[in-house]
Amino acid sequence: SEELSKLLDEIREGGGSVLVARFRPEDLAESKFVGVVVCDDEPRGLLKEVISAFKSMKVKFAVDRKLRGGRPISSVVDRLCKRGASIILLITKVISFERGMALGAEVYENSIYARVLGVTFLELAEVHGKKYLISWSARRESLIDELAKALKAQVVQGVMLDARIRARDGLVIRKIYGVRPGDEIYVNDIPIAKALTSEVALVCRRKRLIDVIGGVLYKGAAKKLGRVVLEEALVRTEAPSKPS
């Protein structure tokens, strides 16, 4: 339109540059290739499922591992992006959904090429035998649904850590994701509470745990935990052990 042309001219005259791109939805089979990144504790069974699913769908893929020279996972992701991957699938096997979410958020945040190039970034996390497909880029929903169906995984939208934590009236509140009623909640590997609902949040004041919304705080747990920076703490949940 004429208004758009004027706006573009103003940007150019001001020394700026304009990149015009045409967006077309891309399905899984049309992608250049899927870069599969496997984390430290290699979930071999999960990787086999992914490879089998991609082969049945005739999807091109390349598998890379983090285990070479102790490099960060994000560098492996960036290497695949530079090779032309239009989709990244991070495979993790974790002890809690919260830990899987934290790991995926960290890798995505540090993967500069994935974010700048607009690569679809997905994480397949297995927690106690249940699979979750976490979307960190919120693109190509039909593609995500297609992959989730093939892997029999539940689709979840990734949430960055700063969006899970709120500071208000001197309190720091951290929401926990993927928790189920009855789960035990750990902070820095110390059991601190039992979840009563699936909506649970930890509450701190002056770096001291004072409450667990949606759960029961264990007696003496806050004292045992001591001072804690809730924004940096390792939080995980664990299903109660079954009686033998």
Tab-separated table of N, CA and C in Angstrom, residues 39-199:
chain	number	residue	atom	x	y	z
A	39	CYS	N	20.796	-35.042	25.070
A	39	CYS	CA	21.522	-34.531	26.237
A	39	CYS	C	22.376	-35.610	26.897
A	40	ASP	N	23.025	-35.214	28.004
A	40	ASP	CA	24.008	-36.066	28.687
A	40	ASP	C	23.563	-37.501	28.921
A	41	ASP	N	22.501	-37.663	29.729
A	41	ASP	CA	22.025	-39.005	30.044
A	41	ASP	C	21.201	-39.494	28.864
A	42	GLU	N	21.866	-40.149	27.951
A	42	GLU	CA	21.234	-40.476	26.671
A	42	GLU	C	20.047	-41.415	26.836
A	43	PRO	N	18.827	-40.940	26.537
A	43	PRO	CA	17.639	-41.785	26.604
A	43	PRO	C	17.524	-42.626	25.337
A	44	ARG	N	18.256	-43.719	25.290
A	44	ARG	CA	18.367	-44.502	24.051
A	44	ARG	C	17.010	-44.941	23.508
A	45	GLY	N	16.134	-45.404	24.391
A	45	GLY	CA	14.820	-45.841	23.925
A	45	GLY	C	14.044	-44.711	23.299
A	46	LEU	N	14.151	-43.527	23.875
A	46	LEU	CA	13.444	-42.356	23.364
A	46	LEU	C	13.997	-41.938	22.008
A	47	LEU	N	15.305	-41.981	21.864
A	47	LEU	CA	15.930	-41.634	20.588
A	47	LEU	C	15.498	-42.607	19.497
A	48	LYS	N	15.411	-43.880	19.831
A	48	LYS	CA	14.963	-44.877	18.853
A	48	LYS	C	13.535	-44.587	18.394
A	49	GLU	N	12.683	-44.173	19.334
A	49	GLU	CA	11.302	-43.835	18.978
A	49	GLU	C	11.263	-42.655	18.014
A	50	VAL	N	12.092	-41.658	18.282
A	50	VAL	CA	12.136	-40.467	17.433
A	50	VAL	C	12.603	-40.831	16.027
A	51	ILE	N	13.681	-41.597	15.945
A	51	ILE	CA	14.214	-42.005	14.640
A	51	ILE	C	13.180	-42.809	13.868
A	52	SER	N	12.510	-43.736	14.560
A	52	SER	CA	11.482	-44.556	13.917
A	52	SER	C	10.333	-43.692	13.398
A	53	ALA	N	9.919	-42.714	14.209
A	53	ALA	CA	8.820	-41.834	13.803
A	53	ALA	C	9.205	-40.998	12.588
A	54	PHE	N	10.418	-40.445	12.594
A	54	PHE	CA	10.866	-39.625	11.472
A	54	PHE	C	10.980	-40.445	10.189
A	55	LYS	N	11.479	-41.661	10.313
A	55	LYS	CA	11.608	-42.513	9.129
A	55	LYS	C	10.240	-42.852	8.548
A	56	SER	N	9.276	-43.138	9.408
A	56	SER	CA	7.936	-43.481	8.924
A	56	SER	C	7.258	-42.281	8.263
A	57	MET	N	7.627	-41.075	8.707
A	57	MET	CA	7.047	-39.858	8.126
A	57	MET	C	7.901	-39.294	6.992
A	58	LYS	N	9.001	-40.021	6.682
A	58	LYS	CA	9.910	-39.588	5.611
A	58	LYS	C	10.465	-38.181	5.872
A	59	VAL	N	10.899	-37.979	7.102
A	59	VAL	CA	11.463	-36.694	7.511
A	59	VAL	C	12.983	-36.788	7.544
A	60	LYS	N	13.650	-35.819	6.961
A	60	LYS	CA	15.116	-35.777	7.002
A	60	LYS	C	15.560	-35.282	8.376
A	61	PHE	N	16.582	-35.919	8.943
A	61	PHE	CA	17.032	-35.515	10.276
A	61	PHE	C	18.517	-35.807	10.444
A	62	ALA	N	19.115	-35.157	11.424
A	62	ALA	CA	20.514	-35.396	11.784
A	62	ALA	C	20.590	-35.405	13.299
A	63	VAL	N	21.271	-36.412	13.850
A	63	VAL	CA	21.382	-36.553	15.303
A	63	VAL	C	22.752	-36.072	15.763
A	64	ASP	N	22.765	-35.233	16.774
A	64	ASP	CA	24.018	-34.765	17.363
A	64	ASP	C	23.918	-34.927	18.872
A	65	ARG	N	25.066	-35.058	19.511
A	65	ARG	CA	25.079	-35.277	20.953
A	65	ARG	C	25.895	-34.203	21.642
A	66	LYS	N	25.577	-33.974	22.890
A	66	LYS	CA	26.273	-32.959	23.671
A	66	LYS	C	27.594	-33.486	24.210
A	67	LEU	N	27.806	-34.789	24.152
A	67	LEU	CA	28.879	-35.429	24.899
A	67	LEU	C	30.283	-35.146	24.391
A	68	ARG	N	30.443	-34.357	23.337
A	68	ARG	CA	31.769	-34.132	22.770
A	68	ARG	C	32.487	-32.977	23.458
A	69	GLY	N	33.494	-33.289	24.247
A	69	GLY	CA	34.330	-32.261	24.853
A	69	GLY	C	33.658	-31.413	25.907
A	70	GLY	N	32.504	-31.856	26.399
A	70	GLY	CA	31.830	-31.122	27.456
A	70	GLY	C	31.290	-29.764	27.041
A	71	ARG	N	31.055	-29.563	25.755
A	71	ARG	CA	30.539	-28.277	25.301
A	71	ARG	C	29.088	-28.091	25.725
A	72	PRO	N	28.643	-26.847	25.884
A	72	PRO	CA	27.247	-26.615	26.258
A	72	PRO	C	26.298	-27.104	25.171
A	73	ILE	N	25.115	-27.506	25.590
A	73	ILE	CA	24.119	-28.021	24.641
A	73	ILE	C	23.773	-26.958	23.604
A	74	SER	N	23.731	-25.705	24.027
A	74	SER	CA	23.353	-24.633	23.108
A	74	SER	C	24.309	-24.519	21.928
A	75	SER	N	25.586	-24.854	22.129
A	75	SER	CA	26.546	-24.779	21.023
A	75	SER	C	26.264	-25.863	19.992
A	76	VAL	N	25.781	-27.014	20.456
A	76	VAL	CA	25.397	-28.088	19.533
A	76	VAL	C	24.173	-27.653	18.733
A	77	VAL	N	23.218	-27.025	19.408
A	77	VAL	CA	22.024	-26.514	18.736
A	77	VAL	C	22.411	-25.490	17.674
A	78	ASP	N	23.279	-24.556	18.032
A	78	ASP	CA	23.692	-23.517	17.084
A	78	ASP	C	24.422	-24.105	15.880
A	79	ARG	N	25.228	-25.145	16.112
A	79	ARG	CA	25.937	-25.772	15.000
A	79	ARG	C	24.945	-26.374	14.000
A	80	LEU	N	23.901	-27.020	14.502
A	80	LEU	CA	22.886	-27.599	13.623
A	80	LEU	C	22.110	-26.507	12.887
A	81	CYS	N	21.847	-25.399	13.574
A	81	CYS	CA	21.148	-24.280	12.928
A	81	CYS	C	21.983	-23.711	11.785
A	82	LYS	N	23.289	-23.584	12.004
A	82	LYS	CA	24.176	-23.060	10.960
A	82	LYS	C	24.268	-24.016	9.773
A	83	ARG	N	24.049	-25.298	10.038
A	83	ARG	CA	24.038	-26.280	8.944
A	83	ARG	C	22.738	-26.245	8.156
A	84	GLY	N	21.741	-25.509	8.661
A	84	GLY	CA	20.495	-25.357	7.916
A	84	GLY	C	19.278	-26.017	8.517
A	85	ALA	N	19.368	-26.525	9.744
A	85	ALA	CA	18.194	-27.151	10.366
A	85	ALA	C	17.092	-26.117	10.542
A	86	SER	N	15.878	-26.452	10.131
A	86	SER	CA	14.757	-25.530	10.317
A	86	SER	C	13.954	-25.886	11.562
A	87	ILE	N	14.260	-27.048	12.127
A	87	ILE	CA	13.606	-27.494	13.362
A	87	ILE	C	14.674	-28.116	14.257
A	88	ILE	N	14.623	-27.815	15.544
A	88	ILE	CA	15.498	-28.452	16.520
A	88	ILE	C	14.636	-29.249	17.489
A	89	LEU	N	15.022	-30.491	17.733
A	89	LEU	CA	14.336	-31.319	18.728
A	89	LEU	C	15.353	-31.722	19.785
A	90	LEU	N	15.188	-31.177	20.979
A	90	LEU	CA	16.058	-31.489	22.107
A	90	LEU	C	15.444	-32.648	22.885
A	91	ILE	N	16.204	-33.736	23.067
A	91	ILE	CA	15.689	-34.902	23.789
A	91	ILE	C	16.281	-34.940	25.189
A	92	THR	N	15.405	-34.972	26.184
A	92	THR	CA	15.858	-35.014	27.569
A	92	THR	C	15.094	-36.086	28.336
A	93	LYS	N	15.765	-36.684	29.294
A	93	LYS	CA	15.110	-37.621	30.208
A	93	LYS	C	15.412	-37.108	31.604
A	94	VAL	N	14.397	-36.582	32.266
A	94	VAL	CA	14.601	-35.870	33.527
A	94	VAL	C	13.755	-36.469	34.643
A	95	ILE	N	14.096	-36.086	35.875
A	95	ILE	CA	13.401	-36.657	37.026
A	95	ILE	C	12.106	-35.922	37.340
A	96	SER	N	11.907	-34.755	36.738
A	96	SER	CA	10.657	-34.029	36.958
A	96	SER	C	10.381	-33.118	35.772
A	97	PHE	N	9.107	-32.818	35.566
A	97	PHE	CA	8.725	-31.922	34.480
A	97	PHE	C	9.335	-30.540	34.687
A	98	GLU	N	9.379	-30.101	35.936
A	98	GLU	CA	9.959	-28.790	36.259
A	98	GLU	C	11.415	-28.716	35.814
A	99	ARG	N	12.153	-29.798	36.043
A	99	ARG	CA	13.561	-29.831	35.639
A	99	ARG	C	13.677	-29.814	34.116
A	100	GLY	N	12.798	-30.547	33.439
A	100	GLY	CA	12.807	-30.541	31.979
A	100	GLY	C	12.522	-29.163	31.417
A	101	MET	N	11.552	-28.473	32.017
A	101	MET	CA	11.215	-27.121	31.587
A	101	MET	C	12.396	-26.175	31.797
A	102	ALA	N	13.060	-26.312	32.941
A	102	ALA	CA	14.203	-25.440	33.240
A	102	ALA	C	15.353	-25.678	32.267
A	103	LEU	N	15.610	-26.949	31.947
A	103	LEU	CA	16.698	-27.283	31.028
A	103	LEU	C	16.410	-26.751	29.634
A	104	GLY	N	15.189	-26.975	29.148
A	104	GLY	CA	14.822	-26.485	27.826
A	104	GLY	C	14.904	-24.975	27.725
A	105	ALA	N	14.450	-24.287	28.780
A	105	ALA	CA	14.497	-22.820	28.798
A	105	ALA	C	15.933	-22.319	28.727
A	106	GLU	N	16.816	-22.972	29.472
A	106	GLU	CA	18.227	-22.566	29.492
A	106	GLU	C	18.875	-22.744	28.122
A	107	VAL	N	18.623	-23.893	27.489
A	107	VAL	CA	19.224	-24.162	26.180
A	107	VAL	C	18.684	-23.187	25.134
A	108	TYR	N	17.370	-22.987	25.120
A	108	TYR	CA	16.770	-22.094	24.127
A	108	TYR	C	17.260	-20.660	24.301
A	109	GLU	N	17.347	-20.215	25.549
A	109	GLU	CA	17.794	-18.849	25.822
A	109	GLU	C	19.232	-18.626	25.364
A	110	ASN	N	20.070	-19.656	25.452
A	110	ASN	CA	21.485	-19.531	25.088
A	110	ASN	C	21.772	-19.896	23.631
A	111	SER	N	20.759	-20.368	22.910
A	111	SER	CA	20.943	-20.755	21.501
A	111	SER	C	20.648	-19.547	20.612
A	112	ILE	N	21.673	-18.760	20.374
A	112	ILE	CA	21.498	-17.499	19.652
A	112	ILE	C	20.977	-17.725	18.237
A	113	TYR	N	21.562	-18.678	17.525
A	113	TYR	CA	21.160	-18.919	16.136
A	113	TYR	C	19.711	-19.387	16.053
A	114	ALA	N	19.289	-20.232	16.985
A	114	ALA	CA	17.914	-20.744	16.958
A	114	ALA	C	16.911	-19.603	17.072
A	115	ARG	N	17.202	-18.637	17.936
A	115	ARG	CA	16.269	-17.530	18.143
A	115	ARG	C	16.338	-16.501	17.014
A	116	VAL	N	17.548	-16.166	16.590
A	116	VAL	CA	17.708	-15.144	15.546
A	116	VAL	C	17.175	-15.631	14.200
A	117	LEU	N	17.415	-16.899	13.883
A	117	LEU	CA	16.990	-17.446	12.592
A	117	LEU	C	15.538	-17.911	12.596
A	118	GLY	N	14.876	-17.836	13.746
A	118	GLY	CA	13.472	-18.244	13.809
A	118	GLY	C	13.271	-19.734	13.662
A	119	VAL	N	14.245	-20.510	14.116
A	119	VAL	CA	14.142	-21.970	14.030
A	119	VAL	C	13.098	-22.470	15.027
A	120	THR	N	12.278	-23.407	14.601
A	120	THR	CA	11.318	-24.021	15.515
A	120	THR	C	12.077	-24.864	16.530
A	121	PHE	N	11.926	-24.545	17.804
A	121	PHE	CA	12.687	-25.211	18.861
A	121	PHE	C	11.733	-26.014	19.737
A	122	LEU	N	11.922	-27.327	19.723
A	122	LEU	CA	11.070	-28.232	20.492
A	122	LEU	C	11.911	-29.050	21.455
A	123	GLU	N	11.288	-29.476	22.529
A	123	GLU	CA	11.960	-30.342	23.502
A	123	GLU	C	11.071	-31.545	23.784
A	124	LEU	N	11.632	-32.735	23.631
A	124	LEU	CA	10.910	-33.955	23.984
A	124	LEU	C	11.450	-34.428	25.326
A	125	ALA	N	10.632	-34.306	26.361
A	125	ALA	CA	11.064	-34.673	27.710
A	125	ALA	C	10.289	-35.891	28.187
A	126	GLU	N	11.013	-36.854	28.716
A	126	GLU	CA	10.363	-38.034	29.291
A	126	GLU	C	10.491	-37.963	30.810
A	127	VAL	N	9.355	-38.011	31.490
A	127	VAL	CA	9.318	-37.938	32.951
A	127	VAL	C	8.524	-39.125	33.473
A	128	HIS	N	9.217	-40.021	34.155
A	128	HIS	CA	8.566	-41.215	34.712
A	128	HIS	C	7.742	-41.956	33.657
A	129	GLY	N	8.312	-42.094	32.469
A	129	GLY	CA	7.664	-42.867	31.416
A	129	GLY	C	6.660	-42.099	30.582
A	130	LYS	N	6.311	-40.877	30.981
A	130	LYS	CA	5.365	-40.072	30.208
A	130	LYS	C	6.129	-39.062	29.366
A	131	LYS	N	5.699	-38.894	28.106
A	131	LYS	CA	6.410	-38.007	27.179
A	131	LYS	C	5.683	-36.664	27.025
A	132	TYR	N	6.480	-35.602	27.027
A	132	TYR	CA	5.962	-34.245	26.813
A	132	TYR	C	6.722	-33.619	25.651
A	133	LEU	N	6.003	-33.001	24.727
A	133	LEU	CA	6.626	-32.245	23.644
A	133	LEU	C	6.445	-30.763	23.975
A	134	ILE	N	7.541	-30.137	24.391
A	134	ILE	CA	7.492	-28.747	24.845
A	134	ILE	C	7.893	-27.824	23.697
A	135	SER	N	7.025	-26.887	23.382
A	135	SER	CA	7.294	-25.934	22.301
A	135	SER	C	7.853	-24.645	22.886
A	136	TRP	N	9.066	-24.289	22.453
A	136	TRP	CA	9.706	-23.075	22.947
A	136	TRP	C	9.616	-21.924	21.961
A	137	SER	N	9.205	-22.181	20.726
A	137	SER	CA	9.190	-21.102	19.740
A	137	SER	C	7.791	-20.717	19.293
A	138	ALA	N	6.781	-21.509	19.685
A	138	ALA	CA	5.373	-21.198	19.394
A	138	ALA	C	5.114	-20.981	17.908
A	139	ARG	N	5.792	-21.749	17.049
A	139	ARG	CA	5.579	-21.655	15.607
A	139	ARG	C	5.110	-23.006	15.078
A	140	ARG	N	4.404	-22.957	13.960
A	140	ARG	CA	4.029	-24.168	13.226
A	140	ARG	C	3.286	-25.171	14.112
A	141	GLU	N	2.115	-24.740	14.612
A	141	GLU	CA	1.357	-25.575	15.526
A	141	GLU	C	0.957	-26.912	14.912
A	142	SER	N	0.609	-26.911	13.614
A	142	SER	CA	0.200	-28.160	12.971
A	142	SER	C	1.357	-29.150	12.932
A	143	LEU	N	2.563	-28.630	12.730
A	143	LEU	CA	3.759	-29.476	12.729
A	143	LEU	C	3.963	-30.109	14.103
A	144	ILE	N	3.794	-29.308	15.145
A	144	ILE	CA	3.982	-29.797	16.507
A	144	ILE	C	2.965	-30.882	16.829
A	145	ASP	N	1.714	-30.664	16.431
A	145	ASP	CA	0.669	-31.663	16.678
A	145	ASP	C	0.962	-32.962	15.941
A	146	GLU	N	1.487	-32.836	14.726
A	146	GLU	CA	1.819	-34.012	13.921
A	146	GLU	C	2.906	-34.845	14.596
A	147	LEU	N	3.912	-34.170	15.094
A	147	LEU	CA	5.015	-34.857	15.750
A	147	LEU	C	4.569	-35.465	17.080
A	148	ALA	N	3.760	-34.725	17.828
A	148	ALA	CA	3.266	-35.222	19.120
A	148	ALA	C	2.428	-36.485	18.939
A	149	LYS	N	1.631	-36.507	17.898
A	149	LYS	CA	0.803	-37.679	17.623
A	149	LYS	C	1.671	-38.887	17.304
A	150	ALA	N	2.717	-38.668	16.509
A	150	ALA	CA	3.602	-39.774	16.133
A	150	ALA	C	4.355	-40.327	17.337
A	151	LEU	N	4.697	-39.454	18.292
A	151	LEU	CA	5.482	-39.873	19.456
A	151	LEU	C	4.619	-40.165	20.680
A	152	LYS	N	3.298	-39.964	20.522
A	152	LYS	CA	2.357	-40.166	21.639
A	152	LYS	C	2.774	-39.321	22.841
A	153	ALA	N	3.007	-38.047	22.558
A	153	ALA	CA	3.456	-37.115	23.594
A	153	ALA	C	2.422	-36.016	23.807
A	154	GLN	N	2.385	-35.488	25.004
A	154	GLN	CA	1.492	-34.378	25.334
A	154	GLN	C	2.172	-33.062	24.991
A	155	VAL	N	1.477	-32.198	24.253
A	155	VAL	CA	2.041	-30.907	23.850
A	155	VAL	C	1.899	-29.896	24.991
A	156	VAL	N	2.994	-29.227	25.306
A	156	VAL	CA	3.018	-28.219	26.368
A	156	VAL	C	3.757	-26.988	25.847
A	157	GLN	N	3.266	-25.808	26.166
A	157	GLN	CA	3.955	-24.578	25.782
A	157	GLN	C	5.048	-24.269	26.794
A	158	GLY	N	6.270	-24.065	26.326
A	158	GLY	CA	7.370	-23.740	27.217
A	158	GLY	C	7.194	-22.364	27.850
A	159	VAL	N	7.612	-22.248	29.089
A	159	VAL	CA	7.505	-20.978	29.818
A	159	VAL	C	8.877	-20.629	30.376
A	160	MET	N	9.421	-19.476	29.983
A	160	MET	CA	10.728	-19.062	30.469
A	160	MET	C	10.676	-18.806	31.972
A	161	LEU	N	11.815	-18.979	32.631
A	161	LEU	CA	11.876	-18.887	34.086
A	161	LEU	C	11.381	-17.544	34.605
A	162	ASP	N	11.732	-16.446	33.916
A	162	ASP	CA	11.321	-15.132	34.419
A	162	ASP	C	9.814	-14.937	34.355
A	163	ALA	N	9.131	-15.746	33.519
A	163	ALA	CA	7.669	-15.673	33.447
A	163	ALA	C	7.012	-16.522	34.527
A	164	ARG	N	7.795	-17.394	35.158
A	164	ARG	CA	7.253	-18.257	36.209
A	164	ARG	C	7.426	-17.645	37.589
A	165	ILE	N	8.198	-16.573	37.667
A	165	ILE	CA	8.524	-15.984	38.961
A	165	ILE	C	7.982	-14.558	39.042
A	166	ARG	N	7.341	-14.244	40.151
A	166	ARG	CA	6.800	-12.910	40.365
A	166	ARG	C	7.293	-12.359	41.696
A	167	ALA	N	7.650	-11.098	41.712
A	167	ALA	CA	8.025	-10.419	42.951
A	167	ALA	C	6.939	-9.397	43.264
A	168	ARG	N	6.380	-9.490	44.475
A	168	ARG	CA	5.270	-8.605	44.813
A	168	ARG	C	5.202	-8.406	46.323
A	169	ASP	N	5.103	-7.154	46.737
A	169	ASP	CA	4.947	-6.812	48.160
A	169	ASP	C	5.999	-7.479	49.040
A	170	GLY	N	7.232	-7.510	48.559
A	170	GLY	CA	8.307	-8.104	49.344
A	170	GLY	C	8.376	-9.613	49.268
A	171	LEU	N	7.482	-10.215	48.480
A	171	LEU	CA	7.452	-11.670	48.333
A	171	LEU	C	7.981	-12.076	46.963
A	172	VAL	N	8.600	-13.235	46.895
A	172	VAL	CA	8.991	-13.839	45.618
A	172	VAL	C	8.166	-15.109	45.469
A	173	ILE	N	7.406	-15.193	44.377
A	173	ILE	CA	6.508	-16.327	44.156
A	173	ILE	C	6.939	-17.065	42.898
A	174	ARG	N	7.171	-18.357	43.027
A	174	ARG	CA	7.599	-19.172	41.887
A	174	ARG	C	6.593	-20.293	41.648
A	175	LYS	N	5.996	-20.272	40.468
A	175	LYS	CA	5.032	-21.307	40.106
A	175	LYS	C	5.763	-22.563	39.649
A	176	ILE	N	5.216	-23.725	40.021
A	176	ILE	CA	5.810	-25.003	39.627
A	176	ILE	C	4.932	-25.632	38.551
A	177	TYR	N	5.543	-26.084	37.474
A	177	TYR	CA	4.802	-26.695	36.372
A	177	TYR	C	4.934	-28.216	36.400
A	178	GLY	N	3.886	-28.889	35.908
A	178	GLY	CA	3.928	-30.342	35.776
A	178	GLY	C	3.757	-31.090	37.076
A	179	VAL	N	3.290	-30.420	38.109
A	179	VAL	CA	3.123	-31.082	39.404
A	179	VAL	C	1.744	-31.737	39.476
A	180	ARG	N	1.664	-32.847	40.188
A	180	ARG	CA	0.405	-33.569	40.365
A	180	ARG	C	0.093	-33.685	41.851
A	181	PRO	N	-1.191	-33.756	42.202
A	181	PRO	CA	-1.548	-33.939	43.613
A	181	PRO	C	-0.850	-35.170	44.193
A	182	GLY	N	-0.230	-34.994	45.341
A	182	GLY	CA	0.483	-36.096	45.983
A	182	GLY	C	1.973	-36.087	45.724
A	183	ASP	N	2.416	-35.330	44.717
A	183	ASP	CA	3.851	-35.261	44.420
A	183	ASP	C	4.609	-34.601	45.572
A	184	GLU	N	5.841	-35.057	45.765
A	184	GLU	CA	6.711	-34.424	46.747
A	184	GLU	C	7.527	-33.348	46.033
A	185	ILE	N	7.678	-32.198	46.680
A	185	ILE	CA	8.377	-31.063	46.082
A	185	ILE	C	9.736	-30.892	46.746
A	186	TYR	N	10.764	-30.795	45.915
A	186	TYR	CA	12.132	-30.628	46.402
A	186	TYR	C	12.666	-29.271	45.972
A	187	VAL	N	13.405	-28.628	46.863
A	187	VAL	CA	14.141	-27.408	46.530
A	187	VAL	C	15.598	-27.648	46.900
A	188	ASN	N	16.462	-27.558	45.898
A	188	ASN	CA	17.893	-27.857	46.098
A	188	ASN	C	18.089	-29.217	46.772
A	189	ASP	N	17.301	-30.197	46.288
A	189	ASP	CA	17.374	-31.600	46.728
A	189	ASP	C	16.893	-31.832	48.163
A	190	ILE	N	16.221	-30.868	48.741
A	190	ILE	CA	15.648	-31.041	50.080
A	190	ILE	C	14.128	-31.139	49.956
A	191	PRO	N	13.504	-32.223	50.467
A	191	PRO	CA	12.044	-32.332	50.400
A	191	PRO	C	11.407	-31.280	51.304
A	192	ILE	N	10.552	-30.449	50.723
A	192	ILE	CA	10.014	-29.343	51.516
A	192	ILE	C	8.486	-29.340	51.624
A	193	ALA	N	7.790	-30.045	50.718
A	193	ALA	CA	6.333	-29.969	50.754
A	193	ALA	C	5.695	-31.108	49.962
A	194	LYS	N	4.394	-31.262	50.175
A	194	LYS	CA	3.588	-32.213	49.411
A	194	LYS	C	2.523	-31.426	48.661
A	195	ALA	N	2.369	-31.708	47.366
A	195	ALA	CA	1.386	-31.007	46.545
A	195	ALA	C	-0.019	-31.534	46.823
A	196	LEU	N	-0.972	-30.626	46.951
A	196	LEU	CA	-2.371	-31.005	47.133
A	196	LEU	C	-3.164	-30.835	45.845
A	197	THR	N	-2.664	-29.981	44.941
A	197	THR	CA	-3.328	-29.720	43.667
A	197	THR	C	-2.278	-29.688	42.555
A	198	SER	N	-2.732	-29.411	41.343
A	198	SER	CA	-1.799	-29.270	40.216
A	198	SER	C	-1.379	-27.813	40.027
A	199	GLU	N	-1.898	-26.920	40.862
A	199	GLU	CA	-1.528	-25.498	40.824
A	199	GLU	C	-0.749	-25.185	42.094
